[in-house]
Amino acid sequence: MRLRIVKAYFIKEMIELIRTKMIMMPYLMPLLIVILFGYGIKMQVTGVRTLILDNDNSQISRKLILKFEHSKYFTTTVKNMSEKDALREMKKANIDAIIIIPSSFEKNSLKGVKTEIGVFIDASFPSRATTMSNYIQGVVMDLASDFHIDSSGVININTRNLFNQALRDEEMIVPGLIGMVLLISPAILTALIIAREKEEGTIFNFYSSSVSKLEFLVAKLSAIFFLVSIAIFVIFLVASYLFNLPFRGSFFLFWLASELYVFTALGFGLLVSILASSQIIAMIVTLMLTIIPAFMYSGMIMPISSMSGDAFITAHIYPVMYYNHIIYDTFLIGQGFKSATNISYLLILFTYGVVLFMLGLLFLKKEIK
Amino acid sequence: MLEVKDLAVSHKKKLAIKNLSFKVADGEILGFIGADGAGKSSALNAIAGVIKFDGEILYNEFSYKSPKEAQKVKHDIGYMPQGIGLVLYKTLTIKEHLDFFTDIRDIKIDREFLEYKNHLLSMAGLEKFLERRAGDLSGGMMQKLSLVCTMLHRPKLLILDEPTTGVDPLSRIELWEILQQSAKEFNTISIISTAYMGEASKMDNILLFDEGEIIARGNSEQLIEEIKPFVYDKIETDKKHITISDTTYCLENLENQHQKPTLESLFFVNALKKDRLLPKLQIAKSKESIDKNVVVMKATKITKKFGDFYANRDVDCELKSGEILGLLGANGAGKTTFIKMLLGLLPLDGGELELFDKKIKNSDDRNKLKSQIGYVSQHFALYDDMTVRENMMFFASIHKIETLKAIKLIDNYSKELGFEKYLDEMPKSLPLGINQRFSLAVSILHEPKVLFLDEPTSGVDAIARAQFWELLKELKNKRGISILITTHYMSEAEFCDRVVLLKDGEKIADDRVENFYKKFPDAKSFEEIFLEYFR
Amino acid sequence: MKIFLTILLKELVSFFRSFGLVILVIYFFTAEVYVAANGMEIEAKNVAVGVVDKSAGGMSKKILSNLHSPEFQTPKFYKSQKELSDAIYNKDIMVGMIFDEQFEKNYYKNLNPTINILIDSTTASQSLMAIGYIQNILMKFNNLKLPVALKMHKLFNQNADTGLFMGVSELLSVITLLTTILTAIAFVKEKESGTWDIMLLMPVNPKIIILAKSLSQIIIIMLGVTISVGLILFQSLDVPINGNLLNFFILTFFYVATTAGIGLFIAAVSKNIMQISQLSIVIMMPIIFLSGAWTPIYAMHPLLQYISAITPLSYYIEGCESIFFRGTEFIDLLPYFGGVLILGVILYWYGFRKIGKLF
């Protein structure tokens, strides 16, 4: 391999990327995604707009209302209106939940007759609805436990939140987002710069010269690898300072895993661009191949341990879950090199990258199709 | 030494070339000529080792039968594929291109190399534009830059596919000096395809291609000698013949004076042999009477600046009705810019423009005149995803031509211009010559009074070009259309009524063709006159 | 008018002949929507639980027997707390429960029996939901004096099926992105292939060209929407529609025209298809983000709430949810129609002016 050729391509790619403004791709797009999704995805629901129809107006019902009003999860309004009007308000999307306290609530409860509190939840956003119903249940149970016979006989739960004590959304989302952007942006960029040469005809310079396939690939990929390597640090800083993520593990592990992961991402883009005939197709195929696995099979939205069947296998086929495991470890858990899982996942990433690169080398032909 | 044995190349399952065998000695320049789609490019691709092929190629002691095996000779190869600026990176400057190619060709940088590089650059006239990006260069300058990049490492086996398409005569001469020099001094083997027959005469050997096969070989004298009996002065006859301009080609004996054939004649004789007679061109005569000597376009002191650079400076120009005006000049002299200003595609930075006696001040003035103007651009830009017929229907409808009339018009033109059988194909899959004819048909559908044609014949084969000019003359005579045309074929200048020469954005001559010859009585062709001005 | 139709037809023909674009549009309107509907599961389901049981076992078994599918996987047992926490560290399980030696004794003696629960809060939402489930299960074992029950009604989507919601929202995002990209491509393609000059020289009012071109892309999107709604939403996903489908199509038409305006703007400032894709992402991502598709607008920072009031997608999404799920009457949909229309007129007018300057 002649370094001079690598250097020549490296400089050429850099100039082209800068002048076509594509150089923003490894920075702007990842930062945009990390920041928007990081702030944007809220798993927790706060400020549920709750309308309480208190038909009882008793001590207990007021106590219940008070509990709702004191919870940060609810923004409560107490009103006297018909159920029909309340439903209409919900249809107008002005409220999310309606709680109807029946008229004989206190009387019946104290007698020990079972009473039912009516709850209506807008389930057009289903996951939010489930969370809301859990919260409402919690508040009502809380009220109920104030009235139990004595302090005995109740099973207490003593919960310890490992790794993310404050249960911040950012801490669970942002590391996953890193896994997403470090896959998508290098893959697309690689796919584009090779497909572009094919589409415009400049690939002839490679076809007709003595530049070897290996030299060409290393040269082409080195520019993007370099740019994305810088992006790794930028994204790390954003995660640490903008989102205040703790960093509990080994930075060396984080860096090593990220570089290996970027290497596999380059391999993805490489394979796509060798098979695709135009830039548009290369871009679409790369997007299809990266966004969905990075989102769904990464463990960010759905834990790998909860997956079953096909999903479980698919998740293990893509490289994303291996990287994400290490990333969550370095940010939140901190096992580092002590964990055998981390080390084996690191090896998997390495093998993955090498295999993709080899396939690229095999499929790349120095000839017109 | 290069030897090609039984070469065959298929392209999209169709055999593009078959049974090709020939030898080239060291220091020899071999020319490929032939009509569009005759298989020249496929053969060149195979020799350069960038396409799969059958057969064997021997280069010195190396033999290769596939692109993979060709890897070992790539170091010696310099290959420039067909297509304007194809191998250039649009956002890189000329200097950056040179640095890039120096590195990927692994050239040792010493004094000798630097001298050679500067020599190439000054030959191409690019040394002043080192900081300009490839995307901002004119077509001809792109070609020259591609050539410089291809020749930078002094290839021992030089393969050039129509390297001079769109390149001005001056640069072509200098390029040939370099080619001949490197053949002589370094024993370079050169294989070059070209559409300029003037260049073919400078080659040591010529292969004439037709439908994927070689149909004639030899040097230019031998080839011309062979066809001598078939070339006559113009004459009417019932026998199978082709008449173009003042020459008649016929395989049978005619009672007329023989004419000295040129290399172009090869194409016509071959067409006769293959029984491919040219469609008869017929343009219906316009019903309106034609006023001669009416000024349809008058430009006064037109100026265009790009930054500090004057693309056009104080150019005066007039176009009369029923006149063919040729606009000639070196690459980058501002021809295309000038036409674009006339069309209103670029705003004027100074000067005044009158069209049909009306001063053009704003876009409203223009919109009223759009229906009187026809335009064919350098790239014959039409809609690639619609068939020829659909394209024509679309433009007819845009010009408010009734559907029934449009169908009839399309029918007529396609017959007259001979692209009838291509009506339902996509423009991209057609030979350049056909695209050019149908672009012209589109531009005259709405019966414009003036036509602007920007290098409509670059890269088009000899027969198609000859027919094209026949057509322009018909249009001029029968319809009284005024035509402004740019070209790099100096032989075509002879067909114009008047010629304007542009140099570095300024007009340096403007006269009738016969007056040019009066001024330079020694000149044998217009090319010599052109060189007088630009040397 | 004939010219208008000619250009419109030409755009449609050239769209259907460009293989890549057709595949792109079909993919996004079918597979993308389908996958989003079936794959995005935020509910806690199939949660992996680990247990260390040091109690006698009777009571704990009773409790554990309530942990079953679809919410839970069969609990895995570990010998020590160390093993349990290692399993959480390696993400083999998400929730760990520890019953200590005293648990059963305390329960029967009414002495505050305690279960220690460890959760992997890197996946907080599922962990929290899992805790919620466990709490509810434990309620059965507590004797409460206040016999209160909740009668839950999940309106508009009884089973809180995430798929339906995700399917619809994905469709709306697809509409947003594709309209901008396609409209921009319709113009920039001409710039790239050199036909732009030819277009400028046509004796046609530029306004007609712009209108015809953008309308052609709107038609393509509307076709895609129809296919997506019919084939994917109704056929494959069984999305219920509680409101009037016609309202949905009218609202969609207005919205698509609005987004086409953004596409015109992008077309005016881009030179090639690469720049379109980059710009579309940069402009459309914040719009999608601010639309309330991920976080309800009322839960956003007040400043963001103001900004989201001027993104057309926020009105469109809320409107479509109301039509599909809430079954809102037309009169109550008017604010959404109004919002989309007003922003639409402004954005389209702006894009129109911007691209018009190039003619």
Coordinates of N, CA, C and O in Angstrom, one line a residue, chain A residues 164-269:
Chain A
N164 N -29.2 4.9 37.4 CA -29.8 6.1 36.9 C -30.8 6.5 38.0 O -32.0 6.4 37.8
Q165 N -30.3 6.8 39.2 CA -31.1 7.0 40.4 C -32.3 7.9 40.2 O -33.4 7.7 40.6
A166 N -32.0 9.1 39.5 CA -33.0 10.1 39.3 C -34.0 9.7 38.2 O -34.9 10.5 38.0
L167 N -33.8 8.6 37.6 CA -34.6 8.2 36.5 C -34.7 9.3 35.4 O -35.8 9.6 34.9
R168 N -33.6 9.9 35.0 CA -33.7 10.9 34.0 C -33.8 10.3 32.6 O -33.1 9.4 32.3
D169 N -34.7 10.9 31.9 CA -34.9 10.4 30.5 C -33.6 10.5 29.7 O -33.3 9.7 28.9
E170 N -32.9 11.7 29.9 CA -31.7 11.9 29.1 C -30.7 10.7 29.3 O -30.1 10.3 28.4
E171 N -30.6 10.2 30.6 CA -29.6 9.2 30.8 C -29.9 7.9 30.1 O -29.0 7.1 29.8
M172 N -31.2 7.7 29.9 CA -31.5 6.4 29.2 C -31.5 6.6 27.7 O -31.3 5.7 26.9
I173 N -31.8 7.8 27.2 CA -32.0 8.0 25.8 C -30.6 8.3 25.1 O -30.3 7.8 24.1
V174 N -29.9 9.3 25.7 CA -28.8 9.9 25.0 C -27.7 8.8 24.6 O -27.2 8.8 23.4
P175 N -27.3 7.9 25.5 CA -26.3 6.9 25.0 C -26.8 6.1 23.8 O -26.0 5.8 22.9
G176 N -28.1 5.8 23.8 CA -28.6 5.1 22.7 C -28.5 5.9 21.4 O -28.3 5.4 20.3
L177 N -28.8 7.2 21.5 CA -28.7 8.1 20.4 C -27.3 8.1 19.8 O -27.1 8.2 18.6
I178 N -26.3 8.0 20.7 CA -24.9 8.0 20.2 C -24.7 6.8 19.3 O -24.2 6.9 18.2
G179 N -25.3 5.7 19.7 CA -25.2 4.5 18.9 C -25.9 4.6 17.6 O -25.5 4.1 16.6
M180 N -26.9 5.4 17.6 CA -27.7 5.6 16.3 C -26.9 6.5 15.4 O -26.7 6.2 14.2
V181 N -26.5 7.7 15.8 CA -25.8 8.6 14.9 C -24.5 8.2 14.4 O -24.1 8.4 13.3
L182 N -23.7 7.5 15.3 CA -22.4 7.0 14.9 C -22.5 5.9 13.9 O -21.6 5.4 13.2
L183 N -23.7 5.3 13.7 CA -24.0 4.3 12.6 C -24.4 5.1 11.4 O -23.9 4.9 10.3
I184 N -25.4 5.9 11.5 CA -26.0 6.5 10.3 C -25.1 7.4 9.6 O -24.9 7.3 8.4
S185 N -24.5 8.4 10.3 CA -23.8 9.4 9.5 C -22.5 8.9 8.8 O -22.4 9.2 7.6
P186 N -21.7 8.0 9.4 CA -20.6 7.5 8.6 C -21.1 6.6 7.5 O -20.5 6.7 6.4
A187 N -22.1 5.8 7.7 CA -22.6 4.9 6.7 C -23.1 5.7 5.5 O -22.7 5.4 4.3
I188 N -23.9 6.7 5.7 CA -24.4 7.5 4.6 C -23.3 8.2 3.8 O -23.2 8.2 2.6
L189 N -22.4 8.8 4.6 CA -21.3 9.6 4.0 C -20.5 8.7 3.1 O -20.1 9.0 2.0
T190 N -20.2 7.5 3.6 CA -19.4 6.6 2.8 C -20.1 6.2 1.5 O -19.6 6.2 0.4
A191 N -21.4 5.8 1.7 CA -22.2 5.4 0.6 C -22.2 6.5 -0.5 O -22.0 6.2 -1.7
L192 N -22.3 7.7 0.0 CA -22.4 8.8 -0.9 C -21.1 9.1 -1.7 O -21.1 9.3 -2.9
I193 N -20.0 9.1 -1.0 CA -18.8 9.5 -1.7 C -18.3 8.5 -2.7 O -17.7 8.8 -3.7
I194 N -18.7 7.2 -2.5 CA -18.3 6.2 -3.5 C -19.3 6.2 -4.6 O -19.0 6.3 -5.8
A195 N -20.6 6.3 -4.3 CA -21.7 6.3 -5.3 C -21.5 7.5 -6.2 O -21.8 7.5 -7.4
R196 N -21.1 8.6 -5.6 CA -20.9 9.9 -6.3 C -19.9 9.7 -7.4 O -20.1 10.1 -8.6
E197 N -18.7 9.1 -7.1 CA -17.7 8.9 -8.1 C -18.2 8.0 -9.2 O -17.9 8.2 -10.4
K198 N -19.1 7.0 -8.8 CA -19.6 6.1 -9.9 C -20.6 6.9 -10.8 O -20.6 6.8 -12.0
E199 N -21.4 7.7 -10.2 CA -22.4 8.5 -10.9 C -21.8 9.5 -11.8 O -22.2 9.7 -13.0
E200 N -20.7 10.2 -11.3 CA -20.2 11.3 -12.1 C -19.1 10.8 -13.1 O -18.8 11.5 -14.0
G201 N -18.6 9.6 -12.9 CA -17.6 9.1 -13.9 C -16.2 9.2 -13.4 O -15.3 8.6 -14.0
T202 N -16.0 9.9 -12.3 CA -14.6 10.1 -11.9 C -14.0 8.8 -11.3 O -12.8 8.7 -11.2
I203 N -14.8 7.8 -11.2 CA -14.3 6.5 -10.7 C -13.3 5.9 -11.8 O -12.5 5.0 -11.5
F204 N -13.4 6.4 -13.0 CA -12.5 6.0 -14.1 C -11.0 6.2 -13.7 O -10.2 5.5 -14.1
N205 N -10.8 7.3 -12.9 CA -9.5 7.5 -12.5 C -8.9 6.4 -11.7 O -7.7 6.1 -11.7
F206 N -9.8 5.7 -10.9 CA -9.4 4.5 -10.2 C -9.2 3.3 -11.1 O -8.3 2.6 -11.1
Y207 N -10.3 3.2 -11.9 CA -10.3 2.0 -12.9 C -9.0 2.0 -13.7 O -8.4 0.9 -13.9
S208 N -8.6 3.1 -14.2 CA -7.6 3.1 -15.3 C -6.2 3.3 -14.7 O -5.2 3.3 -15.4
S209 N -6.1 3.5 -13.4 CA -4.8 3.8 -12.8 C -4.3 2.5 -12.1 O -5.0 1.5 -12.0
S210 N -3.1 2.6 -11.6 CA -2.5 1.4 -10.9 C -2.9 1.3 -9.5 O -2.4 0.5 -8.7
V211 N -3.8 2.3 -9.0 CA -4.2 2.3 -7.6 C -4.9 0.9 -7.4 O -5.8 0.5 -8.1
S212 N -4.5 0.3 -6.3 CA -5.1 -1.1 -6.0 C -6.4 -0.9 -5.3 O -6.7 0.2 -4.7
K213 N -7.2 -2.0 -5.2 CA -8.5 -1.9 -4.6 C -8.4 -1.5 -3.1 O -9.1 -0.7 -2.5
L214 N -7.4 -2.1 -2.5 CA -7.1 -1.9 -1.1 C -6.8 -0.4 -0.8 O -7.3 0.3 0.0
E215 N -5.9 0.1 -1.7 CA -5.4 1.5 -1.6 C -6.6 2.4 -1.7 O -6.8 3.4 -1.0
F216 N -7.5 2.1 -2.7 CA -8.6 2.9 -3.0 C -9.6 3.0 -1.8 O -10.0 4.0 -1.3
L217 N -9.9 1.8 -1.2 CA -10.8 1.7 -0.1 C -10.2 2.4 1.1 O -10.9 3.3 1.7
V218 N -9.0 2.1 1.5 CA -8.4 2.7 2.6 C -8.4 4.2 2.4 O -8.8 5.0 3.3
A219 N -8.0 4.7 1.2 CA -7.9 6.1 1.0 C -9.3 6.8 1.1 O -9.4 7.8 1.8
K220 N -10.3 6.2 0.5 CA -11.6 6.8 0.5 C -12.2 6.9 1.9 O -12.8 7.8 2.3
L221 N -12.0 5.7 2.6 CA -12.6 5.7 4.0 C -11.9 6.5 5.0 O -12.4 6.9 6.0
S222 N -10.6 6.7 4.8 CA -9.8 7.4 5.8 C -10.3 8.8 6.1 O -10.4 9.2 7.2
A223 N -10.8 9.5 5.0 CA -11.2 10.8 5.3 C -12.4 10.9 6.2 O -12.5 11.6 7.1
I224 N -13.4 10.0 5.9 CA -14.6 9.9 6.7 C -14.3 9.4 8.1 O -14.8 9.9 9.1
F225 N -13.4 8.4 8.2 CA -13.0 7.9 9.5 C -12.4 9.0 10.3 O -12.8 9.2 11.5
F226 N -11.6 9.8 9.7 CA -11.0 10.9 10.4 C -12.1 11.9 10.9 O -12.1 12.3 12.1
L227 N -13.0 12.3 10.0 CA -14.0 13.3 10.4 C -14.9 12.7 11.5 O -15.2 13.4 12.5
V228 N -15.3 11.5 11.4 CA -16.2 10.9 12.4 C -15.5 10.7 13.7 O -16.1 10.8 14.8
S229 N -14.2 10.4 13.6 CA -13.4 10.2 14.9 C -13.4 11.5 15.7 O -13.5 11.5 16.9
I230 N -13.4 12.7 15.0 CA -13.5 13.9 15.7 C -14.9 14.1 16.3 O -15.1 14.5 17.4
A231 N -15.9 13.6 15.5 CA -17.3 13.7 15.9 C -17.5 12.9 17.2 O -18.3 13.3 18.0
I232 N -16.8 11.8 17.4 CA -17.0 11.0 18.6 C -16.7 11.9 19.8 O -17.5 11.9 20.8
F233 N -15.6 12.7 19.7 CA -15.3 13.5 20.9 C -16.3 14.6 21.1 O -16.7 15.0 22.2
V234 N -16.8 15.2 20.0 CA -17.8 16.3 20.1 C -19.0 15.8 20.7 O -19.6 16.4 21.6
I235 N -19.5 14.6 20.2 CA -20.7 14.0 20.8 C -20.5 13.7 22.2 O -21.4 13.9 23.1
F236 N -19.3 13.2 22.6 CA -19.1 12.9 24.0 C -19.2 14.1 24.8 O -19.8 14.1 25.9
L237 N -18.7 15.2 24.4 CA -18.8 16.5 25.1 C -20.2 16.9 25.3 O -20.6 17.4 26.3
V238 N -21.0 16.8 24.2 CA -22.4 17.2 24.2 C -23.1 16.4 25.3 O -23.9 16.9 26.1
A239 N -22.9 15.1 25.2 CA -23.5 14.2 26.2 C -23.2 14.5 27.6 O -24.0 14.6 28.5
S240 N -21.9 14.8 27.8 CA -21.4 15.0 29.2 C -21.8 16.3 29.7 O -22.2 16.5 30.9
Y241 N -21.7 17.4 28.9 CA -22.0 18.7 29.4 C -23.4 19.2 29.2 O -24.0 19.8 30.1
L242 N -23.9 19.0 27.9 CA -25.2 19.6 27.7 C -26.2 18.7 28.4 O -27.2 19.3 29.0
F243 N -26.1 17.4 28.4 CA -27.1 16.6 29.0 C -26.7 16.1 30.4 O -27.4 15.3 31.0
N244 N -25.5 16.5 30.8 CA -25.0 16.2 32.2 C -25.1 14.7 32.5 O -25.4 14.3 33.6
L245 N -24.6 13.9 31.5 CA -24.6 12.5 31.7 C -23.4 12.2 32.6 O -22.3 12.8 32.5
P246 N -23.5 11.3 33.6 CA -22.4 10.9 34.3 C -21.5 10.0 33.4 O -22.0 9.5 32.5
F247 N -20.2 9.9 33.7 CA -19.4 9.0 33.0 C -18.7 8.1 34.0 O -17.8 8.6 34.8
R248 N -19.1 6.9 34.1 CA -18.7 6.0 35.2 C -17.6 5.0 34.8 O -17.0 4.3 35.6
G249 N -17.4 4.9 33.5 CA -16.6 3.8 33.0 C -15.2 4.3 32.5 O -14.8 5.4 32.8
S250 N -14.7 3.4 31.6 CA -13.3 3.7 31.1 C -13.5 4.5 29.8 O -14.2 4.1 28.9
F251 N -12.8 5.7 29.8 CA -12.9 6.5 28.6 C -12.2 5.8 27.4 O -12.6 5.8 26.3
F252 N -11.1 5.0 27.7 CA -10.4 4.3 26.7 C -11.3 3.3 26.1 O -11.4 3.2 24.8
L253 N -12.1 2.6 26.9 CA -13.1 1.6 26.3 C -14.1 2.3 25.4 O -14.4 1.9 24.3
F254 N -14.6 3.5 25.9 CA -15.6 4.2 25.1 C -15.0 4.6 23.8 O -15.6 4.4 22.7
W255 N -13.8 5.1 23.8 CA -13.1 5.5 22.5 C -12.9 4.4 21.6 O -13.2 4.4 20.4
L256 N -12.3 3.3 22.2 CA -12.0 2.1 21.4 C -13.2 1.5 20.7 O -13.3 1.3 19.5
A257 N -14.3 1.4 21.5 CA -15.5 0.8 21.0 C -16.1 1.7 19.9 O -16.6 1.2 18.9
S258 N -16.0 3.0 20.2 CA -16.6 3.9 19.2 C -15.9 3.8 17.9 O -16.5 3.8 16.8
E259 N -14.5 3.8 17.9 CA -13.8 3.7 16.6 C -14.1 2.4 15.9 O -14.3 2.4 14.7
L260 N -14.2 1.3 16.6 CA -14.5 0.0 16.0 C -15.9 0.1 15.4 O -16.1 -0.4 14.3
Y261 N -16.8 0.7 16.1 CA -18.2 0.8 15.7 C -18.3 1.6 14.4 O -19.0 1.3 13.4
V262 N -17.6 2.7 14.4 CA -17.5 3.6 13.2 C -17.0 2.8 12.0 O -17.4 2.9 10.9
F263 N -16.0 2.0 12.3 CA -15.4 1.1 11.3 C -16.4 0.2 10.6 O -16.5 0.1 9.4
T264 N -17.3 -0.4 11.5 CA -18.3 -1.3 10.9 C -19.3 -0.4 10.1 O -19.8 -0.9 9.1
A265 N -19.6 0.8 10.7 CA -20.6 1.6 9.9 C -20.0 2.0 8.5 O -20.8 2.0 7.6
L266 N -18.7 2.3 8.5 CA -18.1 2.5 7.2 C -18.3 1.3 6.2 O -18.6 1.5 5.1
G267 N -18.1 0.1 6.9 CA -18.3 -1.1 6.1 C -19.7 -1.2 5.5 O -19.9 -1.6 4.3
F268 N -20.7 -0.8 6.3 CA -22.1 -0.8 5.8 C -22.2 0.1 4.6 O -22.7 -0.4 3.5
G269 N -21.8 1.3 4.7 CA -21.9 2.3 3.6 C -21.1 1.8 2.4 O -21.6 1.9 1.3

